[in-house]
Every structure is written in structure tokens, then in C-alpha cells.
Amino acid sequence: RLVFNSVTVHIPAGVEHESDEHWGLRRQFMVAHKKKYPEDRLVCLTQVFFNMEFLGCKYPHKTMELVNRLAKEVAEEFRESRKGRLKRTFVGAQDAAGAKAKGSKPPTGALAKFGTNVPADDVDQGSVPKRPRLEEGSTGSQQEVITLDDEKPKPVAEVNKESQSEIITLEDDDEDEDDGAKSKSVPDTKDVTADAKEVAKTFVLMIPPRTNSMNEQDSVNIIRANFPGNQMSLKYNGSKEEGGWTCELWVNPTAGTKQKPQFCIASCFKPTQREGKQQACANAVATLKKFCTYIEPNPVWFKEGRTPEFIEKRIPCNKQPRSYLIMTKKDTGHVTPQVAEMLLTNFQKSSNEDMFFLDTEYNEKEKIQLMNSSQKFKLGFRHFGSKKQLKDHHVCIYKEKPAAEIVEEARKLGGKHPKFLVMLKKP
């Protein structure tokens, strides 16, 4: 169990065959969300995350959407490490196979790497918490007591069986949001106005819709969507002994550049680095909204996850060229992987921007097929409806546009846009 800030969370000990890396990932997930859920539900969510990540298990769509959202930060570093590991393993296997074909000895270490599931030198040891050894005589079914200070871990003899209940399904609700969504902006610890104004000269802030057609509220997700990859960096200065960390958020508004982030748009002081990141992102969003042109979903079009009137009444697009299509089974037939690919290929070549698949016309499997196939074509997807289940939802496949293009369209339309609210800032 974890004991901290008077919150106690039980973590089942890793089974005998479980690697330190897997156990560490489970532990990180529980630590990250310990204050948001009751213990039983947290254990359930952790197991679902583990099953999805390593076993490829499928759950109800909303459950998977919730767990993916919670796992974003926790799994990011691990997935990057795994990508590199698989790449090296493949190269090692290639070298060994090539050497065998030529009748020569394989390069040193090639066969060893190919036969090893997790090479020790491929794991970032600093990022993987070590699993404490159980004391002699203890078993894999026991739990461990882990404190966040340097005390020695102790085994617990009794296991709370209720916390190990199997997962059947989980209710997803709109209140389940990351801590970043709850962070409100506070005054920055240093003046970032000059840098923010410099960023505002060329940058347009985009508040994206979620896949459930709700407005994105999590400031961490908003910043990541606007500054992907190396366009953003966080700098920390401080220590636990000093009572916390100063966190600065630096960005580079130019997409595709290799130049390091050079503008500081937020600065705050928090007890932990995680809280610092969340607060810095909240401050950054507020600052960018103050100085930059920004875009957010138009409630007339997105309806905060509900069904807009033109879909409810099946109103086709009358203008030419058409901007959206409303699809029924009569138009498409049963949606197989091949049909989905054909539909999306034709859609991508057309002048249409949105393609709607009606709720009662398609089953859940067909809707999932369409959403999965859309990613291959680099198209966006979302779903919406008055009920909670995906099977009762409409699905929209759409072409994603750069923020600058949306602003230009709004200017041509006199400041109004059918899908987005564009807040234009004077130069």
C-alpha cells in the first residue's frame, strides 16, 4: 500500500513472474490518481489499464476512453522506451539472420539481444521504480507497504480480497477528469508578458473538441495539442527540502522547427513537479487567451456532446459544394473494414469536411470500425448523442484543419464561422 498525505492505497504485490518495469508502471498509475478515486475503483482502473496496455484487452468504449485519458502521462515515457527497445531488438534479429545466411558469426550481442525480452540496458532505470523484495517467507499473494519516504518496505499478511475483484465494466462519467482540468490560473511567479506577446504575433491557440464532442477542459491536454513534441518544455528548479518547485513552461510557436523552446509563457511554485506542470499549463492557457487569437468549438455545431438540430432533423447540406454528408445504411450498406476504407478514401478526395453516420443506422462494431479506420487516413473522429453508450451515438468523421486556416475562413465570413468561435486579437 502507499501511505502519504493521510491517504492510504493498497497495491497488490507483483506476482513472481512480473517484471520490475510492469510493476513500476502499475504503481505510477495508482500514485498519479490516488486522490481522485476510492481505493476499490482505483485498483479496478489500474487493472484495466494494465490489461489494455499489455494484454490488448477490450472494454466498453467509454471505459477505454477514460483509462486512455488517465494513462496519458503515466504511459508516455514507457511507450517511447518500448518503441526504442523493439527497434533495437528487430535490428539485432536482422543482423543475426544476415550473418547466418552468409555463414559467418553474428555481431557480438545480436543473438543475445534477440533472445531477451527486456534488455537491462534498454530500460531507463531512473524512471522505473524498483519493486521492494518481499521478506523471506512471504508469498506473491501478499501486499507490500510502500511509503514515499525512505523507510524500509514491510509485507502485509492480510490481503483485502475486495480490492482484487475482477473488472467487468466501469461507468464513465463526465466528472472523471484529470487534475489539470481543475487547475485555475494564479498569478505567475515572474512576468511572462513580453514573451507571451512575442508568441502572440504568429500563434493561434486552438481549444480542441474531445472525441466525445465535449470541449477540452484539461489545460495540460490543450497545451500538448498546441505545442506537440519538442515545441514545449518544462523547467523545474527547487527541491523537496525547499518546500516545492518553481515550474516554468517554455514554448516554440513554430511547428516543425528543431529550435529549442525559447519563450516562457508561465511560471509557478508548487509542492510537487506534477502539480507544477498542471498549474503552469493552466496559467499558460489563460495567458495565451489574453494575448493571442484563439479558437474554440461552436456550441451550435458541437452542442457539448449532444445532438445538433441539423442531425436530429436529418437536414442535408444544401450549399454547393457541400460541406457535410449524412450517411445511412442505404448509402453505405454494412460497414466492413473494406467498406470503411472505400468510404474514407472517397471522403478524403471530396470537398466535404464532415461525414455523419447516424446513431440508429449503424451498430457499435461498425462505428468503432469507422473511427479506427479514420486514423489511417489522418482524419479526426468524434461521437455524440443524448445517451451514454456509443451504440446510441452518432459518429462524425472529419477533416482536421490548421488553426490559421480556420481564422482565415472566419475573416472571410465577417468574423463568424459555422463550427468554431474565433476570438480575433488586434495586431
Short mmCIF file of C-alpha atoms in Angstrom, two decimals:
data_model
loop_
_atom_site.label_atom_id
_atom_site.label_comp_id
_atom_site.label_asym_id
_atom_site.label_seq_id
_atom_site.Cartn_x
_atom_site.Cartn_y
_atom_site.Cartn_z
CA ARG A 1 0.00 0.00 0.00
CA LEU A 2 1.01 3.63 -0.36
CA VAL A 3 0.87 5.90 2.69
CA PHE A 4 1.02 9.63 2.09
CA ASN A 5 -0.85 12.82 2.95
CA SER A 6 -3.15 10.69 5.11
CA VAL A 7 -4.33 8.83 2.02
CA THR A 8 -3.70 5.08 2.14
CA VAL A 9 -3.89 3.00 -1.02
CA HIS A 10 -3.28 -0.75 -1.16
CA ILE A 11 -1.23 -2.03 -4.08
CA PRO A 12 -1.24 -5.80 -4.60
CA ALA A 13 2.32 -7.09 -4.71
CA GLY A 14 3.67 -8.03 -8.13
CA VAL A 15 3.37 -11.70 -8.93
CA GLU A 16 6.53 -13.76 -9.15
CA HIS A 17 6.90 -13.58 -12.94
CA GLU A 18 6.07 -9.85 -13.23
CA SER A 19 8.97 -7.60 -14.21
CA ASP A 20 10.02 -4.55 -12.19
CA GLU A 21 9.10 -2.43 -15.19
CA HIS A 22 5.48 -3.67 -15.32
CA TRP A 23 5.05 -3.40 -11.58
CA GLY A 24 6.53 0.10 -11.61
CA LEU A 25 4.07 1.22 -14.29
CA ARG A 26 1.09 -0.05 -12.26
CA ARG A 27 2.42 1.72 -9.20
CA GLN A 28 2.90 5.01 -11.11
CA PHE A 29 -0.70 4.85 -12.35
CA MET A 30 -2.04 4.43 -8.80
CA VAL A 31 0.16 7.18 -7.37
CA ALA A 32 -0.90 9.58 -10.13
CA HIS A 33 -4.62 9.17 -9.43
CA LYS A 34 -4.69 8.27 -5.74
CA LYS A 35 -6.68 11.35 -4.67
CA LYS A 36 -9.33 11.17 -7.38
CA TYR A 37 -10.92 7.76 -6.79
CA PRO A 38 -11.90 5.47 -3.89
CA GLU A 39 -9.44 2.63 -3.37
CA ASP A 40 -11.61 -0.12 -4.89
CA ARG A 41 -12.23 1.82 -8.08
CA LEU A 42 -8.58 2.90 -8.35
CA VAL A 43 -7.46 -0.74 -8.18
CA CYS A 44 -10.03 -1.61 -10.85
CA LEU A 45 -8.91 1.22 -13.13
CA THR A 46 -5.27 0.21 -12.68
CA GLN A 47 -6.03 -3.38 -13.66
CA VAL A 48 -7.99 -2.24 -16.72
CA PHE A 49 -5.06 0.00 -17.72
CA PHE A 50 -2.64 -2.92 -17.30
CA ASN A 51 -4.87 -5.31 -19.29
CA MET A 52 -5.27 -2.80 -22.13
CA GLU A 53 -1.58 -1.89 -22.24
CA PHE A 54 -0.02 -5.36 -22.08
CA LEU A 55 -2.76 -7.87 -22.95
CA GLY A 56 -4.71 -5.91 -25.57
CA CYS A 57 -8.00 -6.43 -23.71
CA LYS A 58 -11.12 -4.62 -24.90
CA TYR A 59 -13.69 -2.94 -22.63
CA PRO A 60 -16.76 -0.76 -23.20
CA HIS A 61 -15.79 2.26 -25.29
CA LYS A 62 -16.31 4.84 -22.53
CA THR A 63 -14.24 2.77 -20.09
CA MET A 64 -11.36 2.62 -22.56
CA GLU A 65 -11.67 6.35 -23.28
CA LEU A 66 -11.49 7.16 -19.56
CA VAL A 67 -8.48 4.88 -18.93
CA ASN A 68 -6.64 6.22 -22.00
CA ARG A 69 -7.14 9.74 -20.67
CA LEU A 70 -5.83 8.81 -17.22
CA ALA A 71 -2.88 6.88 -18.69
CA LYS A 72 -1.65 9.68 -20.97
CA GLU A 73 1.12 10.99 -18.73
CA VAL A 74 1.91 7.71 -16.97
CA ALA A 75 2.41 5.57 -20.07
CA GLU A 76 4.03 8.12 -22.38
CA GLU A 77 7.63 7.56 -21.30
CA PHE A 78 7.19 3.79 -21.10
CA ARG A 79 5.79 3.59 -24.65
CA GLU A 80 8.69 5.61 -26.05
CA SER A 81 11.14 3.30 -24.25
CA ARG A 82 9.31 0.24 -25.65
CA LYS A 83 9.43 1.63 -29.21
CA GLY A 84 13.19 2.03 -29.00
CA ARG A 85 13.57 -1.42 -27.46
CA LEU A 86 11.55 -3.11 -30.20
CA LYS A 87 13.54 -1.28 -32.85
CA ARG A 88 16.84 -2.44 -31.37
CA THR A 89 15.54 -5.99 -30.99
CA PHE A 90 14.47 -6.05 -34.65
CA VAL A 91 17.86 -4.74 -35.81
CA GLY A 92 19.61 -7.36 -33.64
CA ALA A 93 17.50 -10.12 -35.17
CA GLN A 94 18.21 -8.80 -38.68
CA ASP A 95 21.96 -8.80 -38.04
CA ALA A 96 21.82 -12.34 -36.68
CA ALA A 97 19.77 -13.61 -39.62
CA GLY A 98 22.06 -11.89 -42.14
CA ALA A 99 25.15 -13.35 -40.53
CA LYS A 100 23.60 -16.83 -40.54
CA ALA A 101 22.76 -16.56 -44.25
CA LYS A 102 26.36 -15.61 -45.02
CA GLY A 103 27.71 -18.42 -42.86
CA SER A 104 29.54 -16.02 -40.57
CA LYS A 105 29.27 -15.35 -36.87
CA PRO A 106 26.61 -12.83 -35.88
CA PRO A 107 27.72 -9.49 -34.44
CA THR A 108 28.50 -9.60 -30.75
CA GLY A 109 25.34 -9.36 -28.71
CA ALA A 110 22.94 -9.65 -31.67
CA LEU A 111 21.63 -13.09 -30.73
CA ALA A 112 21.64 -12.21 -27.05
CA LYS A 113 19.50 -9.13 -27.64
CA PHE A 114 17.15 -11.01 -29.95
CA GLY A 115 16.51 -13.65 -27.32
CA THR A 116 15.97 -11.20 -24.47
CA ASN A 117 12.53 -9.77 -23.86
CA VAL A 118 13.67 -6.75 -21.87
CA PRO A 119 17.41 -6.00 -22.16
CA ALA A 120 18.61 -4.40 -18.95
CA ASP A 121 20.47 -1.60 -20.71
CA ASP A 122 17.34 -0.64 -22.68
CA VAL A 123 15.35 0.38 -19.62
CA ASP A 124 15.63 3.86 -18.19
CA GLN A 125 16.38 2.74 -14.66
CA GLY A 126 15.74 6.19 -13.25
CA SER A 127 12.15 6.18 -14.47
CA VAL A 128 11.19 2.70 -13.27
CA PRO A 129 10.55 2.37 -9.52
CA LYS A 130 12.16 -0.75 -8.12
CA ARG A 131 9.83 -3.33 -6.61
CA PRO A 132 10.87 -3.89 -3.00
CA ARG A 133 11.78 -7.50 -2.21
CA LEU A 134 9.35 -9.38 -0.01
CA GLU A 135 10.84 -10.60 3.23
CA GLU A 136 11.76 -14.26 3.43
CA GLY A 137 8.75 -16.50 3.85
CA SER A 138 6.31 -14.08 2.21
CA THR A 139 4.36 -15.06 -0.92
CA GLY A 140 3.37 -13.37 -4.18
CA SER A 141 -0.22 -13.10 -2.99
CA GLN A 142 0.78 -10.74 -0.19
CA GLN A 143 0.76 -6.96 -0.40
CA GLU A 144 3.64 -4.61 0.24
CA VAL A 145 3.65 -1.47 2.32
CA ILE A 146 5.46 1.26 0.43
CA THR A 147 5.93 4.72 1.88
CA LEU A 148 7.06 7.69 -0.11
CA ASP A 149 9.86 8.35 2.32
CA ASP A 150 12.95 6.15 2.70
CA GLU A 151 11.52 3.71 5.23
CA LYS A 152 12.07 0.02 4.56
CA PRO A 153 9.02 -1.66 2.93
CA LYS A 154 7.17 -4.20 5.10
CA PRO A 155 4.96 -7.11 3.96
CA VAL A 156 1.33 -7.23 4.98
CA ALA A 157 -0.01 -10.65 5.89
CA GLU A 158 -3.67 -9.99 5.23
CA VAL A 159 -4.93 -9.29 1.72
CA ASN A 160 -8.05 -7.28 1.13
CA LYS A 161 -9.79 -9.56 -1.36
CA GLU A 162 -12.41 -6.96 -2.21
CA SER A 163 -9.72 -4.70 -3.74
CA GLN A 164 -8.70 -7.53 -6.08
CA SER A 165 -12.14 -8.05 -7.60
CA GLU A 166 -12.18 -8.69 -11.36
CA ILE A 167 -13.21 -5.94 -13.71
CA ILE A 168 -16.38 -6.47 -15.69
CA THR A 169 -17.27 -2.91 -16.69
CA LEU A 170 -16.83 0.62 -15.40
CA GLU A 171 -19.19 3.57 -15.54
CA ASP A 172 -17.59 6.58 -17.18
CA ASP A 173 -18.92 9.95 -16.09
CA ASP A 174 -18.20 13.50 -17.06
CA GLU A 175 -16.81 14.34 -13.64
CA ASP A 176 -13.85 11.97 -14.15
CA GLU A 177 -11.29 14.43 -15.42
CA ASP A 178 -7.60 14.81 -14.83
CA ASP A 179 -6.34 17.18 -12.17
CA GLY A 180 -5.20 19.55 -14.92
CA ALA A 181 -8.84 20.26 -15.70
CA LYS A 182 -9.40 21.51 -12.16
CA SER A 183 -6.37 23.82 -12.03
CA LYS A 184 -7.31 27.50 -12.21
CA SER A 185 -4.81 30.13 -13.26
CA VAL A 186 -2.97 32.00 -10.49
CA PRO A 187 -0.55 34.94 -10.75
CA ASP A 188 2.77 33.89 -12.31
CA THR A 189 5.88 33.96 -10.15
CA LYS A 190 7.63 36.05 -12.81
CA ASP A 191 6.45 38.44 -15.51
CA VAL A 192 5.85 36.49 -18.75
CA THR A 193 4.05 39.31 -20.63
CA ALA A 194 6.89 40.14 -23.05
CA ASP A 195 7.35 36.53 -24.16
CA ALA A 196 3.59 35.94 -24.40
CA LYS A 197 3.19 38.99 -26.66
CA GLU A 198 6.02 37.73 -28.85
CA VAL A 199 4.32 34.33 -29.18
CA ALA A 200 1.01 36.05 -29.98
CA LYS A 201 2.46 37.68 -33.12
CA THR A 202 2.34 34.39 -35.05
CA PHE A 203 0.47 31.89 -32.86
CA VAL A 204 -3.23 30.92 -32.77
CA LEU A 205 -4.44 28.95 -29.74
CA MET A 206 -6.81 26.07 -30.55
CA ILE A 207 -9.13 24.62 -27.88
CA PRO A 208 -9.89 21.22 -29.43
CA PRO A 209 -13.07 19.16 -29.03
CA ARG A 210 -12.75 15.82 -27.25
CA THR A 211 -13.67 12.59 -29.02
CA ASN A 212 -16.98 12.71 -27.11
CA SER A 213 -17.62 16.16 -28.71
CA MET A 214 -17.31 17.95 -25.35
CA ASN A 215 -14.98 20.96 -25.11
CA GLU A 216 -11.50 20.07 -23.87
CA GLN A 217 -11.18 21.38 -20.31
CA ASP A 218 -7.82 19.89 -19.33
CA SER A 219 -5.19 22.63 -19.72
CA VAL A 220 -2.38 20.03 -19.97
CA ASN A 221 -4.10 18.44 -22.98
CA ILE A 222 -4.72 21.85 -24.55
CA ILE A 223 -1.04 22.82 -24.29
CA ARG A 224 0.09 19.45 -25.64
CA ALA A 225 -2.29 19.73 -28.61
CA ASN A 226 -0.96 23.20 -29.46
CA PHE A 227 2.74 22.56 -28.82
CA PRO A 228 3.44 18.93 -29.81
CA GLY A 229 6.79 17.19 -29.49
CA ASN A 230 9.77 19.44 -28.87
CA GLN A 231 7.75 22.65 -29.22
CA MET A 232 7.20 22.60 -25.44
CA SER A 233 9.44 22.01 -22.44
CA LEU A 234 9.05 22.28 -18.68
CA LYS A 235 11.89 23.52 -16.49
CA TYR A 236 11.95 22.83 -12.76
CA ASN A 237 14.06 24.48 -10.09
CA GLY A 238 13.87 23.62 -6.42
CA SER A 239 13.70 20.61 -4.15
CA LYS A 240 11.50 18.83 -1.62
CA GLU A 241 13.60 20.33 1.16
CA GLU A 242 12.92 23.85 -0.10
CA GLY A 243 9.19 23.19 0.14
CA GLY A 244 8.48 22.77 -3.56
CA TRP A 245 9.42 23.52 -7.12
CA THR A 246 9.36 26.52 -9.42
CA CYS A 247 7.97 25.30 -12.73
CA GLU A 248 8.40 27.26 -15.96
CA LEU A 249 6.64 26.41 -19.23
CA TRP A 250 8.67 27.26 -22.34
CA VAL A 251 7.32 27.02 -25.89
CA ASN A 252 8.29 27.48 -29.51
CA PRO A 253 5.28 28.52 -31.62
CA THR A 254 6.90 27.49 -34.93
CA ALA A 255 5.80 23.99 -35.95
CA GLY A 256 8.40 21.60 -37.34
CA THR A 257 11.41 23.59 -36.15
CA LYS A 258 14.29 21.93 -34.30
CA GLN A 259 14.98 25.07 -32.30
CA LYS A 260 14.52 24.67 -28.55
CA PRO A 261 11.54 26.39 -26.89
CA GLN A 262 12.62 29.98 -26.29
CA PHE A 263 9.57 31.77 -24.85
CA CYS A 264 8.46 31.42 -21.23
CA ILE A 265 4.66 31.77 -21.02
CA ALA A 266 4.03 30.53 -17.45
CA SER A 267 5.82 30.28 -14.12
CA CYS A 268 4.52 28.97 -10.80
CA PHE A 269 5.60 27.43 -7.48
CA LYS A 270 4.06 24.16 -6.28
CA PRO A 271 4.87 21.44 -3.71
CA THR A 272 5.38 18.76 -6.43
CA GLN A 273 6.55 18.77 -10.02
CA ARG A 274 3.28 17.19 -11.16
CA GLU A 275 1.23 19.97 -9.56
CA GLY A 276 3.67 22.46 -11.06
CA LYS A 277 3.09 21.15 -14.57
CA GLN A 278 -0.70 21.29 -14.16
CA GLN A 279 -0.63 24.82 -12.74
CA ALA A 280 1.85 26.06 -15.36
CA CYS A 281 -0.39 24.73 -18.15
CA ALA A 282 -3.47 26.39 -16.60
CA ASN A 283 -1.57 29.71 -16.36
CA ALA A 284 -0.30 29.32 -19.93
CA VAL A 285 -3.79 28.78 -21.38
CA ALA A 286 -5.10 31.86 -19.54
CA THR A 287 -2.14 33.97 -20.72
CA LEU A 288 -2.43 32.84 -24.35
CA LYS A 289 -6.17 33.59 -24.35
CA LYS A 290 -5.35 37.09 -23.13
CA PHE A 291 -2.82 37.91 -25.86
CA CYS A 292 -3.46 35.51 -28.78
CA THR A 293 -6.21 34.92 -31.29
CA TYR A 294 -7.88 31.73 -30.10
CA ILE A 295 -10.42 29.25 -31.38
CA GLU A 296 -12.90 27.06 -29.51
CA PRO A 297 -15.75 24.76 -30.62
CA ASN A 298 -19.01 26.48 -31.58
CA PRO A 299 -21.80 25.14 -29.31
CA VAL A 300 -24.28 25.38 -32.21
CA TRP A 301 -22.24 22.79 -34.11
CA PHE A 302 -20.80 20.63 -31.31
CA LYS A 303 -23.64 21.02 -28.76
CA GLU A 304 -21.33 19.97 -25.89
CA GLY A 305 -21.70 16.30 -26.80
CA ARG A 306 -25.43 16.41 -27.52
CA THR A 307 -27.10 16.17 -30.95
CA PRO A 308 -27.30 19.39 -33.03
CA GLU A 309 -30.62 20.22 -34.68
CA PHE A 310 -29.50 19.59 -38.28
CA ILE A 311 -28.59 15.98 -37.35
CA GLU A 312 -31.68 15.48 -35.19
CA LYS A 313 -33.91 16.55 -38.11
CA ARG A 314 -31.71 14.91 -40.78
CA ILE A 315 -31.29 18.22 -42.65
CA PRO A 316 -28.95 17.71 -45.63
CA CYS A 317 -26.39 20.32 -46.64
CA ASN A 318 -27.91 22.39 -49.45
CA LYS A 319 -25.00 24.64 -50.34
CA GLN A 320 -22.61 23.74 -53.15
CA PRO A 321 -20.05 22.41 -52.79
CA ARG A 322 -21.50 20.52 -49.83
CA SER A 323 -19.60 20.80 -46.56
CA TYR A 324 -21.10 17.73 -44.86
CA LEU A 325 -22.77 14.41 -45.64
CA ILE A 326 -25.34 12.49 -43.56
CA MET A 327 -24.90 8.75 -44.15
CA THR A 328 -27.42 5.91 -43.73
CA LYS A 329 -27.28 2.16 -44.39
CA LYS A 330 -29.00 2.84 -47.72
CA ASP A 331 -25.92 4.86 -48.73
CA THR A 332 -23.21 2.55 -47.44
CA GLY A 333 -24.53 -0.93 -46.79
CA HIS A 334 -22.96 -2.91 -43.93
CA VAL A 335 -19.67 -1.30 -42.86
CA THR A 336 -16.84 -3.83 -43.13
CA PRO A 337 -13.13 -2.85 -42.97
CA GLN A 338 -13.07 -2.75 -46.79
CA VAL A 339 -16.22 -0.60 -47.00
CA ALA A 340 -14.87 1.79 -44.34
CA GLU A 341 -11.63 2.19 -46.27
CA MET A 342 -13.50 2.88 -49.52
CA LEU A 343 -15.81 5.44 -47.85
CA LEU A 344 -12.92 7.29 -46.23
CA THR A 345 -10.84 7.28 -49.42
CA ASN A 346 -13.70 8.90 -51.35
CA PHE A 347 -14.38 11.32 -48.49
CA GLN A 348 -10.75 12.42 -48.36
CA LYS A 349 -10.80 13.22 -52.09
CA SER A 350 -14.09 15.15 -51.88
CA SER A 351 -14.78 18.78 -50.92
CA ASN A 352 -16.84 17.61 -47.92
CA GLU A 353 -15.44 18.40 -44.48
CA ASP A 354 -17.65 16.22 -42.25
CA MET A 355 -19.32 12.84 -42.70
CA PHE A 356 -22.00 11.84 -40.17
CA PHE A 357 -23.10 8.24 -39.55
CA LEU A 358 -26.50 8.17 -37.84
CA ASP A 359 -26.99 6.54 -34.45
CA THR A 360 -29.76 4.05 -35.29
CA GLU A 361 -28.36 3.09 -38.69
CA TYR A 362 -25.09 1.51 -37.55
CA ASN A 363 -24.20 -0.89 -34.74
CA GLU A 364 -21.39 -0.34 -32.26
CA LYS A 365 -18.94 -2.59 -34.12
CA GLU A 366 -19.44 -0.61 -37.35
CA LYS A 367 -18.96 2.70 -35.53
CA ILE A 368 -15.72 1.50 -33.94
CA GLN A 369 -14.53 0.27 -37.35
CA LEU A 370 -15.13 3.72 -38.87
CA MET A 371 -13.32 5.51 -36.04
CA ASN A 372 -10.36 3.11 -36.14
CA SER A 373 -10.06 3.35 -39.95
CA SER A 374 -10.16 7.17 -39.84
CA GLN A 375 -6.81 7.25 -38.06
CA LYS A 376 -5.13 5.52 -41.01
CA PHE A 377 -6.29 8.41 -43.23
CA LYS A 378 -5.25 11.03 -40.64
CA LEU A 379 -8.86 12.12 -40.24
CA GLY A 380 -10.46 13.25 -37.00
CA PHE A 381 -13.36 11.41 -35.38
CA ARG A 382 -15.85 12.12 -32.62
CA HIS A 383 -19.16 10.75 -31.36
CA PHE A 384 -22.15 12.39 -29.69
CA GLY A 385 -25.68 11.78 -28.50
CA SER A 386 -28.10 12.17 -25.63
CA LYS A 387 -27.35 8.73 -24.13
CA LYS A 388 -24.11 7.46 -22.61
CA GLN A 389 -23.40 4.37 -24.71
CA LEU A 390 -21.52 4.51 -28.02
CA LYS A 391 -24.13 2.19 -29.57
CA ASP A 392 -26.66 5.05 -29.17
CA HIS A 393 -24.34 7.73 -30.55
CA HIS A 394 -23.88 9.39 -33.93
CA VAL A 395 -20.32 9.27 -35.32
CA CYS A 396 -18.63 12.10 -37.19
CA ILE A 397 -15.50 11.63 -39.32
CA TYR A 398 -13.97 14.98 -40.22
CA LYS A 399 -11.01 16.66 -41.88
CA GLU A 400 -8.82 18.46 -39.39
CA LYS A 401 -7.77 21.99 -40.32
CA PRO A 402 -4.83 24.10 -39.17
CA ALA A 403 -5.83 26.92 -36.81
CA ALA A 404 -4.57 29.57 -39.27
CA GLU A 405 -6.91 28.23 -41.97
CA ILE A 406 -9.92 28.45 -39.63
CA VAL A 407 -9.02 32.05 -38.75
CA GLU A 408 -8.76 32.95 -42.46
CA GLU A 409 -12.18 31.39 -43.12
CA ALA A 410 -13.66 33.35 -40.22
CA ARG A 411 -12.20 36.61 -41.58
CA LYS A 412 -13.81 35.94 -44.99
CA LEU A 413 -17.15 35.26 -43.26
CA GLY A 414 -17.03 38.55 -41.36
CA GLY A 415 -15.71 37.06 -38.12
CA LYS A 416 -18.23 34.23 -37.91
CA HIS A 417 -17.59 30.53 -38.50
CA PRO A 418 -20.17 27.69 -38.52
CA LYS A 419 -18.05 25.29 -36.46
CA PHE A 420 -15.78 27.44 -34.31
CA LEU A 421 -15.87 30.60 -32.24
CA VAL A 422 -12.87 32.67 -33.34
CA MET A 423 -11.69 35.37 -30.91
CA LEU A 424 -9.61 37.69 -33.07
CA LYS A 425 -6.98 39.82 -31.35
CA LYS A 426 -5.90 43.08 -32.91
CA PRO A 427 -2.24 43.10 -34.01
#
